[in-house]
CSV table of C-alpha atoms in Angstrom, one decimal:
chain,number,residue,atom,x,y,z
A,272,MET,CA,147.5,88.1,109.3
A,273,ARG,CA,145.2,87.0,112.3
A,274,LEU,CA,143.6,90.5,110.8
A,275,ILE,CA,142.8,89.8,107.7
A,276,VAL,CA,140.6,86.1,108.8
A,277,THR,CA,139.0,89.1,110.3
A,278,LEU,CA,138.5,90.6,107.9
A,279,LEU,CA,137.6,87.9,105.4
A,280,ALA,CA,135.4,87.1,107.9
A,281,LEU,CA,133.3,90.7,108.1
A,282,LEU,CA,133.4,91.0,104.4
A,283,ALA,CA,131.0,86.6,104.3
A,284,LEU,CA,129.2,88.4,106.8
A,285,LEU,CA,128.4,91.4,105.1
A,286,ALA,CA,128.3,89.6,101.2
A,287,GLY,CA,125.7,87.3,103.1
A,288,CYS,CA,123.0,89.3,104.1
A,289,GLY,CA,123.5,91.3,101.3
A,290,THR,CA,122.1,87.9,99.7
A,291,SER,CA,119.1,88.3,101.0
A,292,THR,CA,116.3,90.3,99.4
A,293,PRO,CA,115.9,94.2,99.7
A,294,GLY,CA,113.8,95.1,101.0
A,295,VAL,CA,110.9,96.9,98.8
A,296,THR,CA,108.6,99.0,101.1
A,297,VAL,CA,105.1,100.1,100.1
A,298,GLU,CA,104.8,103.5,98.1
A,299,PHE,CA,101.5,105.3,97.0
A,300,ASP,CA,101.9,105.0,93.3
A,301,GLU,CA,99.3,108.5,92.3
A,302,GLY,CA,99.5,108.0,89.2
A,303,LEU,CA,98.3,104.7,88.6
A,304,GLU,CA,95.4,105.3,91.2
A,305,LYS,CA,94.3,107.6,88.6
A,306,THR,CA,95.0,105.8,85.4
A,307,ILE,CA,93.0,102.8,86.5
A,308,GLY,CA,90.3,104.5,88.2
A,309,ASP,CA,89.4,105.9,84.9
A,310,LEU,CA,89.6,102.8,82.5
A,311,ALA,CA,87.2,101.2,85.5
A,312,ARG,CA,85.6,104.7,84.1
A,313,THR,CA,85.9,105.4,81.0
A,314,GLY,CA,85.6,101.9,79.8
A,315,GLY,CA,88.1,99.4,77.2
A,316,SER,CA,91.4,98.0,78.6
A,317,ARG,CA,95.1,98.5,78.0
A,318,PRO,CA,97.7,95.7,79.0
A,319,LEU,CA,98.8,95.9,82.8
A,320,LYS,CA,102.9,97.0,81.7
A,321,GLU,CA,102.1,99.3,80.3
A,322,LEU,CA,100.1,101.0,83.3
A,323,ALA,CA,103.4,99.8,85.7
A,324,PRO,CA,105.9,99.0,82.9
A,325,GLY,CA,108.9,97.5,85.7
A,326,ASP,CA,111.1,94.8,85.6
A,327,TRP,CA,108.3,92.4,86.8
A,328,THR,CA,106.9,88.8,85.9
A,329,SER,CA,103.8,88.6,87.3
A,330,VAL,CA,101.6,90.8,90.2
A,331,HIS,CA,99.5,89.3,93.2
A,332,ILE,CA,96.6,91.7,94.1
A,333,LEU,CA,95.3,92.4,97.3
A,334,THR,CA,92.8,93.7,99.0
A,335,GLY,CA,93.1,95.1,102.5
A,336,PRO,CA,93.0,96.2,104.6
A,337,ALA,CA,95.4,92.8,105.2
A,338,SER,CA,97.1,91.0,107.3
A,339,GLY,CA,101.4,90.4,107.2
A,340,ALA,CA,100.2,87.0,106.9
A,341,ARG,CA,98.0,86.2,104.7
A,342,ILE,CA,99.9,88.7,102.8
A,343,GLU,CA,102.9,86.2,102.9
A,344,ARG,CA,100.7,83.2,102.7
A,345,GLU,CA,98.9,85.0,98.9
A,346,LEU,CA,102.6,85.3,98.5
A,347,GLY,CA,104.3,82.1,99.5
A,348,ARG,CA,107.2,83.3,101.1
A,349,PRO,CA,108.1,85.7,104.4
A,350,VAL,CA,107.0,90.1,103.7
A,351,THR,CA,107.7,92.4,105.3
A,352,VAL,CA,104.9,95.5,105.0
A,353,GLU,CA,106.3,99.5,105.4
A,354,GLY,CA,105.6,101.9,103.3
A,355,ASP,CA,102.9,103.7,102.5
A,356,GLY,CA,99.1,102.6,103.2
A,357,THR,CA,101.1,99.9,106.6
A,358,HIS,CA,100.6,99.9,110.1
A,359,SER,CA,102.6,97.3,111.9
A,360,GLY,CA,103.1,94.9,109.3
A,361,ASP,CA,100.0,95.1,108.0
A,362,TYR,CA,98.5,96.8,104.7
A,363,VAL,CA,95.5,98.7,106.6
A,364,GLN,CA,94.3,101.2,103.4
A,365,ASP,CA,90.1,99.3,101.5
A,366,GLY,CA,92.1,99.3,98.2
A,367,ASN,CA,94.2,97.4,96.1
A,368,LEU,CA,98.1,96.3,97.6
A,369,LEU,CA,100.1,94.9,94.0
A,370,VAL,CA,103.0,93.0,94.6
A,371,PHE,CA,105.0,92.6,91.5
A,372,ASP,CA,107.4,89.8,91.7
A,373,ARG,CA,110.1,88.4,89.2
A,374,ASP,CA,111.3,85.5,89.8
A,375,GLY,CA,110.4,84.8,93.4
A,376,SER,CA,111.4,88.2,94.2
A,377,THR,CA,109.5,90.9,94.7
A,378,THR,CA,110.3,94.6,93.4
A,379,ARG,CA,107.8,96.2,93.9
A,380,MET,CA,104.7,96.9,96.0
A,381,VAL,CA,102.3,99.6,95.4
A,382,SER,CA,99.0,100.8,96.8
A,383,LEU,CA,96.0,102.0,95.5
A,384,GLY,CA,95.4,103.5,98.4
A,385,THR,CA,91.7,103.7,98.7
A,386,LEU,CA,90.7,102.3,95.3
A,387,ALA,CA,89.6,98.5,95.1
A,388,ALA,CA,88.8,97.8,92.0
A,389,LEU,CA,91.5,95.3,90.0
A,390,GLY,CA,90.7,91.5,90.5
A,391,GLU,CA,92.2,89.3,93.5
A,392,GLY,CA,95.2,86.9,92.3
A,393,LYS,CA,98.2,86.0,90.8
A,394,TYR,CA,99.1,87.7,87.1
A,395,ARG,CA,101.5,87.6,84.9
A,396,ALA,CA,102.9,91.1,83.0
A,397,ASP,CA,101.2,89.9,80.3
A,398,VAL,CA,97.4,90.9,82.0
A,399,VAL,CA,95.1,93.4,80.7
A,400,LEU,CA,92.4,95.4,82.6
A,401,ARG,CA,89.4,95.1,80.6
A,402,ALA,CA,85.9,98.1,81.6
A,403,ARG,CA,83.0,97.3,81.6
A,404,GLY,CA,80.2,98.7,83.1
A,405,GLY,CA,82.2,100.1,86.2
A,406,ALA,CA,84.0,97.1,86.6
A,407,ILE,CA,87.3,96.3,85.6
A,408,THR,CA,88.2,91.9,84.4
A,409,MET,CA,91.0,90.5,84.5
A,410,THR,CA,92.1,88.6,81.1
A,411,ASP,CA,94.9,87.4,78.9
A,412,PRO,CA,95.5,89.1,76.3
A,413,ASP,CA,93.0,87.4,73.6
A,414,GLY,CA,90.5,88.0,76.1
A,415,ARG,CA,90.5,84.7,77.7
A,416,PRO,CA,89.6,85.4,81.9
A,417,ALA,CA,92.8,84.7,83.7
A,418,GLY,CA,93.6,82.8,86.2
A,419,GLY,CA,93.4,85.2,89.8
């Protein structure tokens, strides 16, 4: 009986660890970086959801370098910043960091390397990237400026 109680306690402890937000590491997405860079040069518009498909409902866009503390402030929650373009818990690249969320949890973090073409802010999944004259603006699908 004592063994069963110990095993149940161990399982409860492990289950509790599993309920925390799983670690998401920053990944450099060369394809997305190239596509956004090409869009800035050639003009036109593309929905971000088309360029970065996945299970996300909002995206936080930051421009680095950005400390881990600043990223946590922007997101409004603790986050571990590790992976491509990071060092000691900070995002050290000069370009954009995209933090994709669903229901308040991070699903993906993407570095665009040194490309800093996107405006900082929080945007819905239906945001559209509109390029003209080398600059990209973030708009709602109807063309109005997106809240960032």
